[in-house]
A tleap script that builds the chain and sets N, CA, C and O, in Angstrom:
source leaprc.protein.ff14SB
mol = sequence {
  NMET ASP THR VAL VAL LYS SER MET LEU ASP
  GLU ASP PRO GLU GLU GLU LYS ARG GLY LEU
  THR ILE PHE GLY ARG ASP VAL SER LYS ILE
  PRO CYS PHE ARG GLU SER PHE LEU TYR GLY
  ILE ALA SER GLY ILE GLY VAL GLY LEU ALA
  SER PHE LEU LYS THR SER LYS PRO LEU MET
  SER GLN HIE ILE GLY VAL GLY THR PHE ALA
  ILE SER THR LEU VAL THR TRP SER TYR CYS
  ARG TYR GLN TRP SER LYS GLN LYS PHE ASP
  ALA GLN LEU MET GLN GLU ALA LEU ARG ASP
  LYS ILE ARG TYR GLU GLY SER ALA VAL GLU
  LYS GLU LEU GLU SER LYS GLY VAL LEU LYS
  SER CALA
}
set mol.1.N position { -200.825 52.225 -62.094 }
set mol.1.CA position { -200.017 53.205 -62.793 }
set mol.1.C position { -198.552 52.782 -62.686 }
set mol.1.O position { -198.113 52.277 -61.653 }
set mol.2.N position { -197.818 52.993 -63.754 }
set mol.2.CA position { -196.409 52.634 -63.793 }
set mol.2.C position { -195.623 53.461 -62.770 }
set mol.2.O position { -195.896 54.646 -62.579 }
set mol.3.N position { -194.646 52.825 -62.117 }
set mol.3.CA position { -193.904 53.530 -61.066 }
set mol.3.C position { -193.070 54.675 -61.617 }
set mol.3.O position { -192.874 55.683 -60.937 }
set mol.4.N position { -192.576 54.529 -62.849 }
set mol.4.CA position { -191.781 55.608 -63.447 }
set mol.4.C position { -192.658 56.826 -63.692 }
set mol.4.O position { -192.278 57.953 -63.375 }
set mol.5.N position { -193.843 56.586 -64.263 }
set mol.5.CA position { -194.766 57.692 -64.526 }
set mol.5.C position { -195.209 58.322 -63.219 }
set mol.5.O position { -195.312 59.544 -63.109 }
set mol.6.N position { -195.472 57.476 -62.225 }
set mol.6.CA position { -195.905 57.991 -60.931 }
set mol.6.C position { -194.828 58.848 -60.279 }
set mol.6.O position { -195.120 59.897 -59.705 }
set mol.7.N position { -193.579 58.392 -60.372 }
set mol.7.CA position { -192.501 59.186 -59.781 }
set mol.7.C position { -192.291 60.485 -60.543 }
set mol.7.O position { -191.912 61.494 -59.949 }
set mol.8.N position { -192.534 60.476 -61.857 }
set mol.8.CA position { -192.403 61.706 -62.627 }
set mol.8.C position { -193.501 62.695 -62.261 }
set mol.8.O position { -193.271 63.904 -62.233 }
set mol.9.N position { -194.697 62.180 -61.980 }
set mol.9.CA position { -195.800 63.058 -61.606 }
set mol.9.C position { -195.627 63.605 -60.199 }
set mol.9.O position { -196.042 64.728 -59.916 }
set mol.10.N position { -195.017 62.819 -59.313 }
set mol.10.CA position { -194.836 63.247 -57.933 }
set mol.10.C position { -193.724 64.266 -57.763 }
set mol.10.O position { -193.726 65.030 -56.798 }
set mol.11.N position { -192.780 64.287 -58.684 }
set mol.11.CA position { -191.638 65.205 -58.543 }
set mol.11.C position { -192.067 66.645 -58.734 }
set mol.11.O position { -192.893 66.965 -59.588 }
set mol.12.N position { -191.494 67.486 -57.930 }
set mol.12.CA position { -191.700 68.918 -58.066 }
set mol.12.C position { -190.615 69.444 -59.000 }
set mol.12.O position { -189.435 69.326 -58.671 }
set mol.13.N position { -190.963 70.022 -60.152 }
set mol.13.CA position { -189.943 70.455 -61.102 }
set mol.13.C position { -189.056 71.580 -60.568 }
set mol.13.O position { -187.934 71.756 -61.045 }
set mol.14.N position { -189.538 72.338 -59.590 }
set mol.14.CA position { -188.733 73.426 -59.041 }
set mol.14.C position { -187.680 72.917 -58.059 }
set mol.14.O position { -186.672 73.579 -57.813 }
set mol.15.N position { -187.931 71.726 -57.501 }
set mol.15.CA position { -187.010 71.182 -56.518 }
set mol.15.C position { -185.823 70.541 -57.240 }
set mol.15.O position { -185.999 69.642 -58.062 }
set mol.16.N position { -184.643 71.000 -56.932 }
set mol.16.CA position { -183.436 70.452 -57.546 }
set mol.16.C position { -182.898 69.315 -56.717 }
set mol.16.O position { -182.927 69.355 -55.487 }
set mol.17.N position { -182.408 68.304 -57.395 }
set mol.17.CA position { -181.730 67.231 -56.688 }
set mol.17.C position { -180.303 67.688 -56.443 }
set mol.17.O position { -179.605 68.110 -57.365 }
set mol.18.N position { -179.883 67.599 -55.206 }
set mol.18.CA position { -178.554 68.055 -54.844 }
set mol.18.C position { -177.629 66.861 -54.720 }
set mol.18.O position { -177.972 65.846 -54.114 }
set mol.19.N position { -176.463 67.000 -55.299 }
set mol.19.CA position { -175.469 65.954 -55.195 }
set mol.19.C position { -174.490 66.277 -54.083 }
set mol.19.O position { -174.815 67.010 -53.149 }
set mol.20.N position { -173.318 65.741 -54.185 }
set mol.20.CA position { -172.258 65.979 -53.211 }
set mol.20.C position { -171.769 67.420 -53.350 }
set mol.20.O position { -171.401 67.851 -54.443 }
set mol.21.N position { -171.765 68.153 -52.259 }
set mol.21.CA position { -171.339 69.546 -52.285 }
set mol.21.C position { -170.010 69.678 -51.564 }
set mol.21.O position { -169.880 69.300 -50.400 }
set mol.22.N position { -169.021 70.222 -52.274 }
set mol.22.CA position { -167.704 70.478 -51.699 }
set mol.22.C position { -167.407 71.957 -51.888 }
set mol.22.O position { -167.454 72.465 -53.008 }
set mol.23.N position { -167.101 72.649 -50.793 }
set mol.23.CA position { -166.831 74.090 -50.794 }
set mol.23.C position { -167.969 74.874 -51.431 }
set mol.23.O position { -167.728 75.863 -52.123 }
set mol.24.N position { -169.214 74.441 -51.204 }
set mol.24.CA position { -170.368 75.161 -51.698 }
set mol.24.C position { -170.689 74.930 -53.155 }
set mol.24.O position { -171.550 75.614 -53.708 }
set mol.25.N position { -170.016 73.979 -53.801 }
set mol.25.CA position { -170.254 73.715 -55.215 }
set mol.25.C position { -170.675 72.259 -55.396 }
set mol.25.O position { -170.049 71.345 -54.858 }
set mol.26.N position { -171.745 72.062 -56.162 }
set mol.26.CA position { -172.252 70.719 -56.425 }
set mol.26.C position { -171.341 70.047 -57.448 }
set mol.26.O position { -171.297 70.455 -58.608 }
set mol.27.N position { -170.614 69.016 -57.016 }
set mol.27.CA position { -169.624 68.391 -57.895 }
set mol.27.C position { -170.267 67.564 -59.001 }
set mol.27.O position { -169.595 67.225 -59.975 }
set mol.28.N position { -171.549 67.231 -58.879 }
set mol.28.CA position { -172.203 66.490 -59.944 }
set mol.28.C position { -172.428 67.356 -61.179 }
set mol.28.O position { -172.707 66.837 -62.260 }
set mol.29.N position { -172.308 68.661 -61.025 }
set mol.29.CA position { -172.488 69.565 -62.158 }
set mol.29.C position { -171.167 70.008 -62.781 }
set mol.29.O position { -171.163 70.783 -63.737 }
set mol.30.N position { -170.058 69.527 -62.254 }
set mol.30.CA position { -168.750 69.857 -62.816 }
set mol.30.C position { -168.441 68.869 -63.926 }
set mol.30.O position { -168.414 67.664 -63.675 }
set mol.31.N position { -168.206 69.340 -65.148 }
set mol.31.CA position { -167.885 68.408 -66.232 }
set mol.31.C position { -166.594 67.648 -65.933 }
set mol.31.O position { -165.638 68.219 -65.410 }
set mol.32.N position { -166.574 66.381 -66.262 }
set mol.32.CA position { -165.408 65.498 -66.158 }
set mol.32.C position { -165.093 65.046 -64.741 }
set mol.32.O position { -164.168 64.252 -64.568 }
set mol.33.N position { -165.795 65.498 -63.733 }
set mol.33.CA position { -165.456 65.152 -62.353 }
set mol.33.C position { -165.629 63.662 -62.100 }
set mol.33.O position { -164.718 63.002 -61.600 }
set mol.34.N position { -166.785 63.140 -62.439 }
set mol.34.CA position { -167.097 61.741 -62.153 }
set mol.34.C position { -166.155 60.793 -62.890 }
set mol.34.O position { -165.605 59.870 -62.289 }
set mol.35.N position { -165.969 61.017 -64.184 }
set mol.35.CA position { -165.138 60.128 -64.983 }
set mol.35.C position { -163.696 60.123 -64.493 }
set mol.35.O position { -163.066 59.069 -64.408 }
set mol.36.N position { -163.183 61.288 -64.174 }
set mol.36.CA position { -161.796 61.383 -63.722 }
set mol.36.C position { -161.587 60.620 -62.420 }
set mol.36.O position { -160.606 59.890 -62.276 }
set mol.37.N position { -162.500 60.787 -61.477 }
set mol.37.CA position { -162.342 60.092 -60.211 }
set mol.37.C position { -162.565 58.591 -60.340 }
set mol.37.O position { -161.910 57.814 -59.644 }
set mol.38.N position { -163.466 58.170 -61.205 }
set mol.38.CA position { -163.645 56.731 -61.397 }
set mol.38.C position { -162.400 56.089 -62.010 }
set mol.38.O position { -161.983 55.011 -61.586 }
set mol.39.N position { -161.808 56.750 -63.005 }
set mol.39.CA position { -160.559 56.231 -63.590 }
set mol.39.C position { -159.441 56.233 -62.549 }
set mol.39.O position { -158.656 55.287 -62.474 }
set mol.40.N position { -159.370 57.278 -61.761 }
set mol.40.CA position { -158.336 57.366 -60.738 }
set mol.40.C position { -158.471 56.289 -59.676 }
set mol.40.O position { -157.485 55.659 -59.293 }
set mol.41.N position { -159.679 56.079 -59.206 }
set mol.41.CA position { -159.910 55.059 -58.182 }
set mol.41.C position { -159.592 53.668 -58.723 }
set mol.41.O position { -158.923 52.876 -58.059 }
set mol.42.N position { -160.072 53.375 -59.928 }
set mol.42.CA position { -159.835 52.051 -60.501 }
set mol.42.C position { -158.347 51.804 -60.740 }
set mol.42.O position { -157.842 50.722 -60.438 }
set mol.43.N position { -157.654 52.784 -61.272 }
set mol.43.CA position { -156.223 52.581 -61.530 }
set mol.43.C position { -155.424 52.514 -60.230 }
set mol.43.O position { -154.472 51.740 -60.137 }
set mol.44.N position { -155.795 53.310 -59.224 }
set mol.44.CA position { -155.103 53.263 -57.938 }
set mol.44.C position { -155.262 51.919 -57.252 }
set mol.44.O position { -154.297 51.366 -56.725 }
set mol.45.N position { -156.482 51.394 -57.261 }
set mol.45.CA position { -156.712 50.087 -56.648 }
set mol.45.C position { -155.981 48.994 -57.430 }
set mol.45.O position { -155.360 48.108 -56.843 }
set mol.46.N position { -156.059 49.066 -58.739 }
set mol.46.CA position { -155.416 48.038 -59.563 }
set mol.46.C position { -153.904 48.013 -59.407 }
set mol.46.O position { -153.311 46.953 -59.204 }
set mol.47.N position { -153.285 49.181 -59.503 }
set mol.47.CA position { -151.828 49.241 -59.391 }
set mol.47.C position { -151.382 48.947 -57.955 }
set mol.47.O position { -150.366 48.282 -57.754 }
set mol.48.N position { -152.125 49.429 -56.960 }
set mol.48.CA position { -151.790 49.127 -55.568 }
set mol.48.C position { -151.873 47.640 -55.275 }
set mol.48.O position { -151.001 47.083 -54.608 }
set mol.49.N position { -152.917 46.998 -55.770 }
set mol.49.CA position { -153.064 45.557 -55.578 }
set mol.49.C position { -151.976 44.781 -56.314 }
set mol.49.O position { -151.427 43.816 -55.781 }
set mol.50.N position { -151.668 45.203 -57.535 }
set mol.50.CA position { -150.613 44.531 -58.296 }
set mol.50.C position { -149.254 44.683 -57.615 }
set mol.50.O position { -148.465 43.739 -57.584 }
set mol.51.N position { -148.982 45.862 -57.075 }
set mol.51.CA position { -147.693 46.047 -56.397 }
set mol.51.C position { -147.625 45.240 -55.101 }
set mol.51.O position { -146.556 44.772 -54.710 }
set mol.52.N position { -148.784 45.077 -54.431 }
set mol.52.CA position { -148.791 44.243 -53.228 }
set mol.52.C position { -148.544 42.778 -53.581 }
set mol.52.O position { -147.811 42.077 -52.884 }
set mol.53.N position { -149.161 42.328 -54.663 }
set mol.53.CA position { -148.956 40.949 -55.075 }
set mol.53.C position { -147.513 40.711 -55.512 }
set mol.53.O position { -146.982 39.613 -55.346 }
set mol.54.N position { -146.888 41.728 -56.064 }
set mol.54.CA position { -145.503 41.598 -56.534 }
set mol.54.C position { -144.500 41.677 -55.383 }
set mol.54.O position { -143.560 40.884 -55.325 }
set mol.55.N position { -144.697 42.642 -54.456 }
set mol.55.CA position { -143.684 42.896 -53.429 }
set mol.55.C position { -144.052 42.378 -52.044 }
set mol.55.O position { -143.155 42.161 -51.229 }
set mol.56.N position { -145.313 42.175 -51.750 }
set mol.56.CA position { -145.813 41.777 -50.427 }
set mol.56.C position { -145.459 42.793 -49.342 }
set mol.56.O position { -145.268 42.428 -48.182 }
set mol.57.N position { -145.373 44.053 -49.719 }
set mol.57.CA position { -145.118 45.133 -48.761 }
set mol.57.C position { -146.351 46.036 -48.748 }
set mol.57.O position { -146.539 46.829 -49.671 }
set mol.58.N position { -147.200 45.927 -47.711 }
set mol.58.CA position { -148.464 46.671 -47.720 }
set mol.58.C position { -148.298 48.187 -47.673 }
set mol.58.O position { -149.036 48.896 -48.358 }
set mol.59.N position { -147.359 48.706 -46.892 }
set mol.59.CA position { -147.210 50.158 -46.788 }
set mol.59.C position { -146.731 50.758 -48.111 }
set mol.59.O position { -147.237 51.790 -48.552 }
set mol.60.N position { -145.765 50.113 -48.731 }
set mol.60.CA position { -145.277 50.611 -50.012 }
set mol.60.C position { -146.374 50.508 -51.080 }
set mol.60.O position { -146.496 51.390 -51.930 }
set mol.61.N position { -147.154 49.453 -51.036 }
set mol.61.CA position { -148.243 49.281 -52.002 }
set mol.61.C position { -149.316 50.346 -51.823 }
set mol.61.O position { -149.910 50.803 -52.800 }
set mol.62.N position { -149.568 50.746 -50.569 }
set mol.62.CA position { -150.512 51.830 -50.323 }
set mol.62.C position { -150.006 53.133 -50.927 }
set mol.62.O position { -150.767 53.861 -51.565 }
set mol.63.N position { -148.739 53.425 -50.730 }
set mol.63.CA position { -148.160 54.646 -51.290 }
set mol.63.C position { -148.220 54.638 -52.813 }
set mol.63.O position { -148.545 55.648 -53.437 }
set mol.64.N position { -147.908 53.506 -53.395 }
set mol.64.CA position { -147.957 53.394 -54.859 }
set mol.64.C position { -149.391 53.547 -55.352 }
set mol.64.O position { -149.628 54.216 -56.358 }
set mol.65.N position { -150.350 52.936 -54.658 }
set mol.65.CA position { -151.757 53.041 -55.052 }
set mol.65.C position { -152.280 54.457 -54.964 }
set mol.65.O position { -152.965 54.926 -55.872 }
set mol.66.N position { -151.961 55.149 -53.867 }
set mol.66.CA position { -152.430 56.530 -53.710 }
set mol.66.C position { -151.755 57.451 -54.729 }
set mol.66.O position { -152.395 58.342 -55.286 }
set mol.67.N position { -150.478 57.234 -54.966 }
set mol.67.CA position { -149.778 58.029 -55.976 }
set mol.67.C position { -150.351 57.810 -57.367 }
set mol.67.O position { -150.528 58.758 -58.133 }
set mol.68.N position { -150.641 56.552 -57.688 }
set mol.68.CA position { -151.251 56.247 -58.988 }
set mol.68.C position { -152.629 56.874 -59.101 }
set mol.68.O position { -152.987 57.395 -60.157 }
set mol.69.N position { -153.412 56.830 -58.019 }
set mol.69.CA position { -154.724 57.467 -58.011 }
set mol.69.C position { -154.599 58.957 -58.302 }
set mol.69.O position { -155.322 59.493 -59.143 }
set mol.70.N position { -153.682 59.624 -57.607 }
set mol.70.CA position { -153.530 61.076 -57.769 }
set mol.70.C position { -153.081 61.436 -59.178 }
set mol.70.O position { -153.637 62.344 -59.795 }
set mol.71.N position { -152.092 60.741 -59.681 }
set mol.71.CA position { -151.561 61.060 -61.011 }
set mol.71.C position { -152.583 60.768 -62.099 }
set mol.71.O position { -152.796 61.592 -62.989 }
set mol.72.N position { -153.219 59.595 -62.034 }
set mol.72.CA position { -154.184 59.253 -63.089 }
set mol.72.C position { -155.410 60.159 -63.032 }
set mol.72.O position { -155.975 60.490 -64.074 }
set mol.73.N position { -155.834 60.567 -61.831 }
set mol.73.CA position { -156.965 61.484 -61.732 }
set mol.73.C position { -156.614 62.837 -62.346 }
set mol.73.O position { -157.413 63.406 -63.090 }
set mol.74.N position { -155.434 63.350 -62.039 }
set mol.74.CA position { -155.027 64.641 -62.601 }
set mol.74.C position { -154.863 64.585 -64.116 }
set mol.74.O position { -155.244 65.520 -64.821 }
set mol.75.N position { -154.301 63.497 -64.609 }
set mol.75.CA position { -154.099 63.381 -66.060 }
set mol.75.C position { -155.436 63.277 -66.784 }
set mol.75.O position { -155.657 63.968 -67.778 }
set mol.76.N position { -156.332 62.415 -66.292 }
set mol.76.CA position { -157.631 62.279 -66.970 }
set mol.76.C position { -158.473 63.545 -66.813 }
set mol.76.O position { -159.206 63.910 -67.732 }
set mol.77.N position { -158.382 64.217 -65.672 }
set mol.77.CA position { -159.094 65.487 -65.476 }
set mol.77.C position { -158.598 66.537 -66.464 }
set mol.77.O position { -159.401 67.220 -67.100 }
set mol.78.N position { -157.285 66.669 -66.596 }
set mol.78.CA position { -156.714 67.674 -67.498 }
set mol.78.C position { -157.100 67.401 -68.945 }
set mol.78.O position { -157.490 68.316 -69.670 }
set mol.79.N position { -156.992 66.152 -69.361 }
set mol.79.CA position { -157.322 65.814 -70.744 }
set mol.79.C position { -158.809 66.028 -71.025 }
set mol.79.O position { -159.175 66.590 -72.057 }
set mol.80.N position { -159.658 65.580 -70.108 }
set mol.80.CA position { -161.104 65.730 -70.299 }
set mol.80.C position { -161.514 67.199 -70.313 }
set mol.80.O position { -162.334 67.603 -71.137 }
set mol.81.N position { -160.955 68.001 -69.412 }
set mol.81.CA position { -161.293 69.429 -69.392 }
set mol.81.C position { -160.791 70.144 -70.642 }
set mol.81.O position { -161.440 71.066 -71.137 }
set mol.82.N position { -159.633 69.718 -71.151 }
set mol.82.CA position { -159.127 70.306 -72.390 }
set mol.82.C position { -160.092 70.013 -73.539 }
set mol.82.O position { -160.452 70.911 -74.299 }
set mol.83.N position { -160.506 68.755 -73.659 }
set mol.83.CA position { -161.434 68.383 -74.720 }
set mol.83.C position { -162.777 69.098 -74.548 }
set mol.83.O position { -163.376 69.531 -75.532 }
set mol.84.N position { -163.247 69.222 -73.315 }
set mol.84.CA position { -164.515 69.886 -73.050 }
set mol.84.C position { -164.453 71.354 -73.434 }
set mol.84.O position { -165.367 71.870 -74.078 }
set mol.85.N position { -163.373 72.034 -73.039 }
set mol.85.CA position { -163.262 73.457 -73.367 }
set mol.85.C position { -163.086 73.669 -74.866 }
set mol.85.O position { -163.561 74.664 -75.413 }
set mol.86.N position { -162.412 72.747 -75.526 }
set mol.86.CA position { -162.247 72.835 -76.979 }
set mol.86.C position { -163.605 72.697 -77.674 }
set mol.86.O position { -163.907 73.450 -78.599 }
set mol.87.N position { -164.421 71.740 -77.232 }
set mol.87.CA position { -165.750 71.570 -77.804 }
set mol.87.C position { -166.646 72.771 -77.512 }
set mol.87.O position { -167.434 73.182 -78.364 }
set mol.88.N position { -166.525 73.329 -76.317 }
set mol.88.CA position { -167.326 74.498 -75.968 }
set mol.88.C position { -166.939 75.704 -76.836 }
set mol.88.O position { -167.805 76.454 -77.284 }
set mol.89.N position { -165.646 75.881 -77.065 }
set mol.89.CA position { -165.185 76.973 -77.909 }
set mol.89.C position { -165.675 76.790 -79.340 }
set mol.89.O position { -166.125 77.750 -79.967 }
set mol.90.N position { -165.593 75.565 -79.865 }
set mol.90.CA position { -166.072 75.294 -81.224 }
set mol.90.C position { -167.574 75.524 -81.334 }
set mol.90.O position { -168.054 76.030 -82.349 }
set mol.91.N position { -168.319 75.154 -80.291 }
set mol.91.CA position { -169.763 75.371 -80.298 }
set mol.91.C position { -170.091 76.867 -80.298 }
set mol.91.O position { -171.039 77.293 -80.958 }
set mol.92.N position { -169.315 77.662 -79.561 }
set mol.92.CA position { -169.540 79.109 -79.559 }
set mol.92.C position { -169.252 79.714 -80.929 }
set mol.92.O position { -169.981 80.591 -81.391 }
set mol.93.N position { -168.188 79.245 -81.577 }
set mol.93.CA position { -167.887 79.731 -82.926 }
set mol.93.C position { -168.997 79.379 -83.898 }
set mol.93.O position { -169.382 80.198 -84.732 }
set mol.94.N position { -169.517 78.149 -83.791 }
set mol.94.CA position { -170.603 77.721 -84.668 }
set mol.94.C position { -171.856 78.537 -84.397 }
set mol.94.O position { -172.570 78.903 -85.331 }
set mol.95.N position { -172.130 78.823 -83.147 }
set mol.95.CA position { -173.307 79.614 -82.796 }
set mol.95.C position { -173.193 81.027 -83.368 }
set mol.95.O position { -174.172 81.564 -83.886 }
set mol.96.N position { -172.020 81.626 -83.281 }
set mol.96.CA position { -171.827 82.960 -83.855 }
set mol.96.C position { -171.962 82.942 -85.373 }
set mol.96.O position { -172.541 83.858 -85.958 }
set mol.97.N position { -171.428 81.898 -86.013 }
set mol.97.CA position { -171.533 81.796 -87.464 }
set mol.97.C position { -172.986 81.623 -87.900 }
set mol.97.O position { -173.420 82.223 -88.884 }
set mol.98.N position { -173.727 80.811 -87.174 }
set mol.98.CA position { -175.144 80.627 -87.500 }
set mol.98.C position { -175.937 81.905 -87.259 }
set mol.98.O position { -176.845 82.234 -88.023 }
set mol.99.N position { -175.591 82.621 -86.197 }
set mol.99.CA position { -176.265 83.889 -85.916 }
set mol.99.C position { -176.007 84.895 -87.051 }
set mol.99.O position { -176.919 85.604 -87.475 }
set mol.100.N position { -174.766 84.951 -87.533 }
set mol.100.CA position { -174.447 85.846 -88.649 }
set mol.100.C position { -175.156 85.417 -89.921 }
set mol.100.O position { -175.645 86.254 -90.680 }
set mol.101.N position { -175.211 84.110 -90.153 }
set mol.101.CA position { -175.883 83.594 -91.347 }
set mol.101.C position { -177.356 83.977 -91.326 }
set mol.101.O position { -177.908 84.395 -92.344 }
set mol.102.N position { -177.992 83.835 -90.166 }
set mol.102.CA position { -179.408 84.189 -90.056 }
set mol.102.C position { -179.598 85.697 -90.186 }
set mol.102.O position { -180.551 86.155 -90.816 }
set mol.103.N position { -178.694 86.463 -89.593 }
set mol.103.CA position { -178.812 87.920 -89.614 }
set mol.103.C position { -178.716 88.466 -91.041 }
set mol.103.O position { -179.457 89.374 -91.416 }
set mol.104.N position { -177.799 87.904 -91.830 }
set mol.104.CA position { -177.554 88.454 -93.167 }
set mol.104.C position { -178.303 87.721 -94.273 }
set mol.104.O position { -178.118 88.036 -95.448 }
set mol.105.N position { -179.139 86.758 -93.924 }
set mol.105.CA position { -179.829 85.956 -94.930 }
set mol.105.C position { -180.743 86.824 -95.800 }
set mol.105.O position { -181.572 87.577 -95.289 }
set mol.106.N position { -180.579 86.708 -97.103 }
set mol.106.CA position { -181.419 87.412 -98.058 }
set mol.106.C position { -181.070 88.875 -98.246 }
set mol.106.O position { -181.852 89.611 -98.847 }
set mol.107.N position { -179.927 89.323 -97.755 }
set mol.107.CA position { -179.573 90.735 -97.904 }
set mol.107.C position { -178.382 90.881 -98.851 }
set mol.107.O position { -177.770 89.901 -99.277 }
set mol.108.N position { -178.084 92.116 -99.155 }
set mol.108.CA position { -176.938 92.392 -100.019 }
set mol.108.C position { -175.628 92.066 -99.307 }
set mol.108.O position { -174.638 91.712 -99.948 }
set mol.109.N position { -175.627 92.183 -98.012 }
set mol.109.CA position { -174.436 91.869 -97.225 }
set mol.109.C position { -174.100 90.381 -97.359 }
set mol.109.O position { -172.927 90.009 -97.407 }
set mol.110.N position { -175.130 89.534 -97.418 }
set mol.110.CA position { -174.905 88.101 -97.562 }
set mol.110.C position { -174.225 87.788 -98.891 }
set mol.110.O position { -173.295 86.983 -98.941 }
set mol.111.N position { -174.681 88.414 -99.954 }
set mol.111.CA position { -174.084 88.178 -101.276 }
set mol.111.C position { -172.641 88.650 -101.303 }
set mol.111.O position { -171.780 88.015 -101.912 }
set mol.112.N position { -172.386 89.761 -100.643 }
set mol.112.CA position { -171.020 90.287 -100.588 }
set mol.112.C position { -170.091 89.361 -99.797 }
set mol.112.O position { -168.961 89.098 -100.208 }
set mol.113.N position { -170.588 88.872 -98.655 }
set mol.113.CA position { -169.781 87.958 -97.845 }
set mol.113.C position { -169.580 86.612 -98.530 }
set mol.113.O position { -168.521 86.001 -98.387 }
set mol.114.N position { -170.582 86.138 -99.274 }
set mol.114.CA position { -170.427 84.882 -100.016 }
set mol.114.C position { -169.419 85.033 -101.141 }
set mol.114.O position { -168.668 84.103 -101.435 }
set mol.115.N position { -169.398 86.189 -101.765 }
set mol.115.CA position { -168.416 86.392 -102.846 }
set mol.115.C position { -166.992 86.457 -102.293 }
set mol.115.O position { -166.044 86.069 -102.977 }
set mol.116.N position { -166.837 86.938 -101.074 }
set mol.116.CA position { -165.523 86.965 -100.431 }
set mol.116.C position { -165.146 85.607 -99.845 }
set mol.116.O position { -163.974 85.359 -99.564 }
set mol.117.N position { -166.131 84.722 -99.658 }
set mol.117.CA position { -165.881 83.394 -99.106 }
set mol.117.C position { -166.016 83.325 -97.598 }
set mol.117.O position { -165.661 82.314 -96.991 }
set mol.118.N position { -166.526 84.389 -96.980 }
set mol.118.CA position { -166.705 84.376 -95.534 }
set mol.118.C position { -167.908 83.521 -95.164 }
set mol.118.O position { -167.812 82.688 -94.263 }
set mol.119.N position { -169.027 83.707 -95.831 }
set mol.119.CA position { -170.216 82.906 -95.614 }
set mol.119.C position { -170.345 81.916 -96.761 }
set mol.119.O position { -170.037 82.246 -97.907 }
set mol.120.N position { -170.790 80.724 -96.464 }
set mol.120.CA position { -170.984 79.711 -97.488 }
set mol.120.C position { -172.467 79.492 -97.657 }
set mol.120.O position { -173.211 79.394 -96.681 }
set mol.121.N position { -172.894 79.413 -98.919 }
set mol.121.CA position { -174.316 79.186 -99.173 }
set mol.121.C position { -174.648 77.723 -98.976 }
set mol.121.O position { -173.802 76.848 -99.160 }
set mol.122.N position { -175.889 77.469 -98.600 }
set mol.122.CA position { -176.309 76.092 -98.322 }
set mol.122.C position { -176.645 75.344 -99.563 }
set mol.122.O position { -177.016 74.172 -99.496 }
savepdb mol mol.pdb
quit
């Protein structure tokens, strides 16, 4: 039997895989967490190493690397969360519009809303 199929059969669907928990919250379920920290770590190491190669001052390079890590993590986190919340808001609007379309389908209210331009016919 294939190992993938075997592992799928052995897994208990009720058992959740737990990731890293900080302050009682599983960070693997936080949107944008992983990407932000990976970008932050990579940029901090890169800029810290580049500053060390340029200046040959290890303590200053550490400070620059940690500062770059913090700033790039915050910037990528903020941008990613903004985009995520924008998409979530748009999805909620679409869900409400579809719910209204289904609710009023085939009724006199639908014809009235289509004539006003609120609902669009397919």
